[in-house]
Amino acid sequence: GKKYSDIIYAPYSEGVHDKEVVRSGAEFVNAKVNQAFDELRKAGIISRSFPGQLVVDTIRQDFIRNLLITEQTDPRWLLNALDDERLRLAERVLVRYGLNGDSTFRYTYSKTKALGPAQIMPLTYSYPVRTVRRGKKIRKIGGTGMVQVYSSANLIRDVNIGRVDMVNAIKAAILVCDDHMLPVINRVKNSGPRARQVFDSKNDDELDIVRAMIYNGGPGKYNIATGEVNPRSRGARETIDFVKKFKII
């Protein structure tokens, strides 16, 4: 037709997998993560999960860097690889960032409609309030997307562009982690001393594991009794494998 797009993209290959390209990819990711954190700090975005604190003071930049790599690493390869192969598999992600910069993973679209470098679902990103009529009953749903919940963060409103713009996608990922932690904390507080003890005893690395599981599968994946992935929750197998990937990364 009359519309077309020029897409120039260098796919991964062993021939370009060298230290300089990997370093370039790592520097690119670091710069974009730093920029996302700086913009959220300047906007003064307060955490919903940890009231009174800036959201960027409640989550580590290393977590977000590792999350971006985890999202784009094939679980079938990584989980079945030997230890000396796993680093090279993780580096494949950085090679693509080193080669393509802002275009990297711009067209990475999953069967569940997750899109972009942080693989964010469309309704997780933006879910405006809308009115639903069922017979004589009228109710409002929505208002739960990151664009709506953290309106002062000024995320890109277009649900597709917002998820593929590198810095904007990283900001959205940070906010998803904060948003999803709130129902976990509330459920822990309302579930007795044992649940609180399990959660409160977690160190920073263990809290990052919780963030990884709820980022992938939602707040319901957290088991308040064990502090691990709830094996009976829907889609638990995928989240268990995602957490395994994250630990390896």
mmCIF file of C-alpha atoms in Angstrom:
data_model
loop_
_atom_site.group_PDB
_atom_site.id
_atom_site.type_symbol
_atom_site.label_atom_id
_atom_site.label_comp_id
_atom_site.label_asym_id
_atom_site.label_seq_id
_atom_site.Cartn_x
_atom_site.Cartn_y
_atom_site.Cartn_z
ATOM 1 C CA GLY A 1 0.000 0.000 0.000
ATOM 2 C CA LYS A 2 1.000 3.619 0.506
ATOM 3 C CA LYS A 3 2.538 3.052 3.953
ATOM 4 C CA TYR A 4 5.858 1.407 4.583
ATOM 5 C CA SER A 5 8.587 1.266 7.241
ATOM 6 C CA ASP A 6 12.321 1.086 6.773
ATOM 7 C CA ILE A 7 13.558 -1.459 9.301
ATOM 8 C CA ILE A 8 17.318 -1.806 9.497
ATOM 9 C CA TYR A 9 18.246 -4.376 12.112
ATOM 10 C CA ALA A 10 21.340 -6.471 12.757
ATOM 11 C CA PRO A 11 20.386 -9.922 14.100
ATOM 12 C CA TYR A 12 22.599 -11.809 16.493
ATOM 13 C CA SER A 13 25.373 -13.969 15.104
ATOM 14 C CA GLU A 14 28.481 -15.565 16.566
ATOM 15 C CA GLY A 15 30.588 -13.518 14.145
ATOM 16 C CA VAL A 16 29.821 -10.267 16.003
ATOM 17 C CA HIS A 17 29.902 -11.674 19.522
ATOM 18 C CA ASP A 18 33.050 -10.045 20.875
ATOM 19 C CA LYS A 19 33.994 -8.116 24.000
ATOM 20 C CA GLU A 20 33.692 -4.684 22.429
ATOM 21 C CA VAL A 21 30.152 -5.271 21.183
ATOM 22 C CA VAL A 22 29.122 -6.751 24.534
ATOM 23 C CA ARG A 23 30.657 -3.770 26.335
ATOM 24 C CA SER A 24 28.857 -1.371 24.010
ATOM 25 C CA GLY A 25 25.551 -3.105 24.743
ATOM 26 C CA ALA A 26 26.133 -2.993 28.483
ATOM 27 C CA GLU A 27 27.001 0.709 28.331
ATOM 28 C CA PHE A 28 23.837 1.385 26.316
ATOM 29 C CA VAL A 29 21.611 -0.442 28.830
ATOM 30 C CA ASN A 30 23.329 1.245 31.781
ATOM 31 C CA ALA A 31 22.853 4.692 30.241
ATOM 32 C CA LYS A 32 19.160 4.114 29.546
ATOM 33 C CA VAL A 33 18.503 2.699 33.025
ATOM 34 C CA ASN A 34 20.308 5.659 34.584
ATOM 35 C CA GLN A 35 18.233 8.068 32.493
ATOM 36 C CA ALA A 36 14.967 6.361 33.473
ATOM 37 C CA PHE A 37 15.830 6.532 37.172
ATOM 38 C CA ASP A 38 16.895 10.178 36.859
ATOM 39 C CA GLU A 39 13.649 11.168 35.125
ATOM 40 C CA LEU A 40 11.485 9.433 37.740
ATOM 41 C CA ARG A 41 13.519 11.083 40.505
ATOM 42 C CA LYS A 42 13.132 14.544 38.960
ATOM 43 C CA ALA A 43 9.391 13.935 38.599
ATOM 44 C CA GLY A 44 9.268 13.100 42.325
ATOM 45 C CA ILE A 45 7.309 9.858 41.860
ATOM 46 C CA ILE A 46 6.407 8.448 45.288
ATOM 47 C CA SER A 47 6.274 4.700 45.864
ATOM 48 C CA ARG A 48 2.847 3.192 46.459
ATOM 49 C CA SER A 49 4.367 0.160 48.175
ATOM 50 C CA PHE A 50 6.722 2.110 50.454
ATOM 51 C CA PRO A 51 4.902 5.379 51.288
ATOM 52 C CA GLY A 52 7.047 8.439 51.883
ATOM 53 C CA GLN A 53 9.886 7.197 49.686
ATOM 54 C CA LEU A 54 10.669 7.996 46.080
ATOM 55 C CA VAL A 55 10.003 4.924 43.977
ATOM 56 C CA VAL A 56 13.575 5.002 42.650
ATOM 57 C CA ASP A 57 14.892 4.733 46.212
ATOM 58 C CA THR A 58 13.009 1.468 46.788
ATOM 59 C CA ILE A 59 14.388 -0.515 43.852
ATOM 60 C CA ARG A 60 17.946 -1.127 42.696
ATOM 61 C CA GLN A 61 19.195 -0.259 39.239
ATOM 62 C CA ASP A 62 20.969 -3.623 39.032
ATOM 63 C CA PHE A 63 17.600 -5.338 39.394
ATOM 64 C CA ILE A 64 16.184 -3.499 36.402
ATOM 65 C CA ARG A 65 19.302 -4.187 34.285
ATOM 66 C CA ASN A 66 19.079 -7.891 35.092
ATOM 67 C CA LEU A 67 15.325 -7.893 34.478
ATOM 68 C CA LEU A 68 15.818 -6.514 30.959
ATOM 69 C CA ILE A 69 18.302 -9.279 30.153
ATOM 70 C CA THR A 70 16.115 -11.969 31.737
ATOM 71 C CA GLU A 71 13.108 -10.928 29.657
ATOM 72 C CA GLN A 72 15.021 -11.431 26.404
ATOM 73 C CA THR A 73 16.862 -14.677 27.238
ATOM 74 C CA ASP A 74 15.430 -17.965 25.992
ATOM 75 C CA PRO A 75 14.599 -20.175 29.025
ATOM 76 C CA ARG A 76 15.036 -23.399 27.042
ATOM 77 C CA TRP A 77 18.623 -22.477 26.281
ATOM 78 C CA LEU A 78 19.613 -20.860 29.567
ATOM 79 C CA LEU A 79 18.127 -23.406 31.980
ATOM 80 C CA ASN A 80 19.633 -26.348 30.099
ATOM 81 C CA ALA A 81 23.069 -24.812 29.524
ATOM 82 C CA LEU A 82 26.250 -25.630 31.379
ATOM 83 C CA ASP A 83 27.666 -22.975 33.692
ATOM 84 C CA ASP A 84 30.374 -21.880 31.259
ATOM 85 C CA GLU A 85 27.766 -21.423 28.491
ATOM 86 C CA ARG A 86 25.333 -19.317 30.508
ATOM 87 C CA LEU A 87 27.362 -16.115 30.457
ATOM 88 C CA ARG A 88 27.594 -16.233 26.672
ATOM 89 C CA LEU A 89 23.833 -16.781 26.383
ATOM 90 C CA ALA A 90 23.168 -13.722 28.557
ATOM 91 C CA GLU A 91 25.674 -11.722 26.520
ATOM 92 C CA ARG A 92 23.632 -12.411 23.376
ATOM 93 C CA VAL A 93 21.144 -9.830 24.659
ATOM 94 C CA LEU A 94 23.887 -7.239 25.157
ATOM 95 C CA VAL A 95 25.293 -7.987 21.696
ATOM 96 C CA ARG A 96 21.944 -7.057 20.159
ATOM 97 C CA TYR A 97 21.812 -3.851 22.224
ATOM 98 C CA GLY A 98 25.360 -3.050 21.130
ATOM 99 C CA LEU A 99 24.439 -3.503 17.469
ATOM 100 C CA ASN A 100 20.995 -1.885 17.371
ATOM 101 C CA GLY A 101 20.695 0.584 20.247
ATOM 102 C CA ASP A 102 17.182 2.013 20.574
ATOM 103 C CA SER A 103 15.814 -0.325 17.887
ATOM 104 C CA THR A 104 16.673 -3.422 19.923
ATOM 105 C CA PHE A 105 13.596 -5.535 20.768
ATOM 106 C CA ARG A 106 11.373 -2.814 19.324
ATOM 107 C CA TYR A 107 9.557 -5.512 17.359
ATOM 108 C CA THR A 108 9.720 -8.274 19.977
ATOM 109 C CA TYR A 109 6.066 -9.181 20.431
ATOM 110 C CA SER A 110 4.969 -12.236 22.413
ATOM 111 C CA LYS A 111 1.959 -14.484 21.863
ATOM 112 C CA THR A 112 0.410 -12.901 24.984
ATOM 113 C CA LYS A 113 0.785 -9.388 23.433
ATOM 114 C CA ALA A 114 3.710 -8.357 25.647
ATOM 115 C CA LEU A 115 5.877 -5.896 23.718
ATOM 116 C CA GLY A 116 9.257 -4.212 23.759
ATOM 117 C CA PRO A 117 12.466 -4.460 25.776
ATOM 118 C CA ALA A 118 10.620 -4.927 29.081
ATOM 119 C CA GLN A 119 7.860 -7.145 27.590
ATOM 120 C CA ILE A 120 4.985 -5.213 29.169
ATOM 121 C CA MET A 121 1.380 -6.268 28.579
ATOM 122 C CA PRO A 122 -0.900 -3.640 26.978
ATOM 123 C CA LEU A 123 -3.420 -3.403 29.850
ATOM 124 C CA THR A 124 -0.610 -3.351 32.396
ATOM 125 C CA TYR A 125 0.805 -0.333 30.602
ATOM 126 C CA SER A 126 -2.435 1.575 29.988
ATOM 127 C CA TYR A 127 -5.954 0.694 31.153
ATOM 128 C CA PRO A 128 -8.123 3.824 31.221
ATOM 129 C CA VAL A 129 -11.378 3.950 33.158
ATOM 130 C CA ARG A 130 -14.340 2.950 31.032
ATOM 131 C CA THR A 131 -18.031 2.404 31.668
ATOM 132 C CA VAL A 132 -19.523 -1.052 31.172
ATOM 133 C CA ARG A 133 -23.266 -1.655 30.915
ATOM 134 C CA ARG A 134 -24.835 -5.008 31.677
ATOM 135 C CA GLY A 135 -28.593 -4.702 31.494
ATOM 136 C CA LYS A 136 -29.564 -2.002 33.979
ATOM 137 C CA LYS A 137 -26.282 -2.214 35.837
ATOM 138 C CA ILE A 138 -23.514 0.264 35.083
ATOM 139 C CA ARG A 139 -20.040 -0.055 36.490
ATOM 140 C CA LYS A 140 -16.655 1.466 35.853
ATOM 141 C CA ILE A 141 -13.561 -0.635 35.289
ATOM 142 C CA GLY A 142 -9.957 0.167 34.518
ATOM 143 C CA GLY A 143 -7.793 2.990 35.745
ATOM 144 C CA THR A 144 -5.195 0.403 36.715
ATOM 145 C CA GLY A 145 -2.553 0.850 34.004
ATOM 146 C CA MET A 146 0.783 2.456 34.796
ATOM 147 C CA VAL A 147 -0.166 5.490 32.672
ATOM 148 C CA GLN A 148 -3.197 6.049 34.906
ATOM 149 C CA VAL A 149 -1.885 4.975 38.337
ATOM 150 C CA TYR A 150 1.334 6.992 38.055
ATOM 151 C CA SER A 151 -0.055 9.870 36.017
ATOM 152 C CA SER A 152 2.600 12.314 37.242
ATOM 153 C CA ALA A 153 5.311 10.116 35.701
ATOM 154 C CA ASN A 154 4.129 11.393 32.300
ATOM 155 C CA LEU A 155 4.587 8.079 30.518
ATOM 156 C CA ILE A 156 3.972 8.103 26.769
ATOM 157 C CA ARG A 157 0.224 7.641 26.418
ATOM 158 C CA ASP A 158 0.317 5.612 23.202
ATOM 159 C CA VAL A 159 0.275 2.012 24.422
ATOM 160 C CA ASN A 160 2.475 0.688 21.610
ATOM 161 C CA ILE A 161 5.033 3.493 21.323
ATOM 162 C CA GLY A 162 5.247 3.683 25.111
ATOM 163 C CA ARG A 163 6.252 0.049 25.405
ATOM 164 C CA VAL A 164 8.972 0.200 22.742
ATOM 165 C CA ASP A 165 10.576 3.529 23.622
ATOM 166 C CA MET A 166 13.592 2.338 25.608
ATOM 167 C CA VAL A 167 13.676 4.861 28.470
ATOM 168 C CA ASN A 168 9.894 5.047 28.736
ATOM 169 C CA ALA A 169 9.632 1.234 28.824
ATOM 170 C CA ILE A 170 12.205 1.072 31.609
ATOM 171 C CA LYS A 171 10.298 3.682 33.612
ATOM 172 C CA ALA A 172 7.119 1.669 33.135
ATOM 173 C CA ALA A 173 8.888 -1.506 34.285
ATOM 174 C CA ILE A 174 10.067 0.235 37.467
ATOM 175 C CA LEU A 175 6.513 1.378 38.151
ATOM 176 C CA VAL A 176 5.068 -2.092 37.461
ATOM 177 C CA CYS A 177 7.379 -3.526 40.115
ATOM 178 C CA ASP A 178 6.247 -0.909 42.632
ATOM 179 C CA ASP A 179 2.571 -1.280 41.734
ATOM 180 C CA HIS A 180 2.618 -5.090 41.954
ATOM 181 C CA MET A 181 4.428 -5.080 45.296
ATOM 182 C CA LEU A 182 1.609 -3.164 47.014
ATOM 183 C CA PRO A 183 -0.989 -5.981 47.021
ATOM 184 C CA VAL A 184 1.711 -8.407 48.158
ATOM 185 C CA ILE A 185 2.568 -6.193 51.140
ATOM 186 C CA ASN A 186 -1.107 -5.657 51.973
ATOM 187 C CA ARG A 187 -1.805 -9.392 51.850
ATOM 188 C CA VAL A 188 1.205 -10.054 54.075
ATOM 189 C CA LYS A 189 0.048 -7.457 56.624
ATOM 190 C CA ASN A 190 -3.419 -9.024 56.765
ATOM 191 C CA SER A 191 -2.230 -12.625 57.069
ATOM 192 C CA GLY A 192 -0.759 -12.850 60.557
ATOM 193 C CA PRO A 193 2.702 -12.823 62.137
ATOM 194 C CA ARG A 194 4.063 -15.839 60.254
ATOM 195 C CA ALA A 195 3.492 -14.214 56.841
ATOM 196 C CA ARG A 196 5.031 -10.960 58.081
ATOM 197 C CA GLN A 197 8.044 -12.784 59.479
ATOM 198 C CA VAL A 198 8.658 -14.566 56.163
ATOM 199 C CA PHE A 199 8.457 -11.313 54.193
ATOM 200 C CA ASP A 200 10.348 -9.103 56.659
ATOM 201 C CA SER A 201 13.244 -11.565 56.867
ATOM 202 C CA LYS A 202 14.052 -11.189 53.179
ATOM 203 C CA ASN A 203 17.254 -9.359 52.263
ATOM 204 C CA ASP A 204 17.612 -7.112 49.212
ATOM 205 C CA ASP A 205 18.548 -9.978 46.880
ATOM 206 C CA GLU A 206 15.563 -12.028 48.041
ATOM 207 C CA LEU A 207 13.209 -9.068 47.583
ATOM 208 C CA ASP A 208 14.493 -8.812 44.017
ATOM 209 C CA ILE A 209 13.401 -12.422 43.507
ATOM 210 C CA VAL A 210 9.927 -11.454 44.725
ATOM 211 C CA ARG A 211 9.914 -8.517 42.299
ATOM 212 C CA ALA A 212 10.926 -10.822 39.449
ATOM 213 C CA MET A 213 8.128 -13.304 40.169
ATOM 214 C CA ILE A 214 5.383 -10.686 40.457
ATOM 215 C CA TYR A 215 6.685 -8.768 37.442
ATOM 216 C CA ASN A 216 6.361 -11.912 35.372
ATOM 217 C CA GLY A 217 3.179 -13.390 36.816
ATOM 218 C CA GLY A 218 1.437 -10.733 38.898
ATOM 219 C CA PRO A 219 1.063 -10.252 42.678
ATOM 220 C CA GLY A 220 -0.866 -13.497 43.088
ATOM 221 C CA LYS A 221 2.264 -15.504 42.348
ATOM 222 C CA TYR A 222 3.705 -14.701 45.799
ATOM 223 C CA ASN A 223 3.028 -17.428 48.380
ATOM 224 C CA ILE A 224 2.738 -15.716 51.774
ATOM 225 C CA ALA A 225 3.474 -18.956 53.644
ATOM 226 C CA THR A 226 6.758 -19.763 51.920
ATOM 227 C CA GLY A 227 7.841 -16.490 50.333
ATOM 228 C CA GLU A 228 8.290 -18.350 47.032
ATOM 229 C CA VAL A 229 6.222 -18.774 43.864
ATOM 230 C CA ASN A 230 2.795 -20.207 44.608
ATOM 231 C CA PRO A 231 2.922 -23.532 42.698
ATOM 232 C CA ARG A 232 -0.876 -23.727 42.543
ATOM 233 C CA SER A 233 -1.347 -20.357 40.876
ATOM 234 C CA ARG A 234 -2.253 -20.156 37.204
ATOM 235 C CA GLY A 235 0.824 -20.105 34.995
ATOM 236 C CA ALA A 236 3.109 -21.008 37.894
ATOM 237 C CA ARG A 237 5.448 -23.078 35.702
ATOM 238 C CA GLU A 238 6.313 -20.102 33.515
ATOM 239 C CA THR A 239 6.985 -17.884 36.541
ATOM 240 C CA ILE A 240 9.081 -20.569 38.251
ATOM 241 C CA ASP A 241 11.243 -20.797 35.118
ATOM 242 C CA PHE A 242 11.415 -16.993 34.897
ATOM 243 C CA VAL A 243 12.700 -16.804 38.486
ATOM 244 C CA LYS A 244 15.278 -19.504 37.701
ATOM 245 C CA LYS A 245 16.421 -17.445 34.694
ATOM 246 C CA PHE A 246 16.637 -14.301 36.798
ATOM 247 C CA LYS A 247 18.769 -16.032 39.438
ATOM 248 C CA ILE A 248 21.158 -17.271 36.752
ATOM 249 C CA ILE A 249 21.423 -13.813 35.157
#
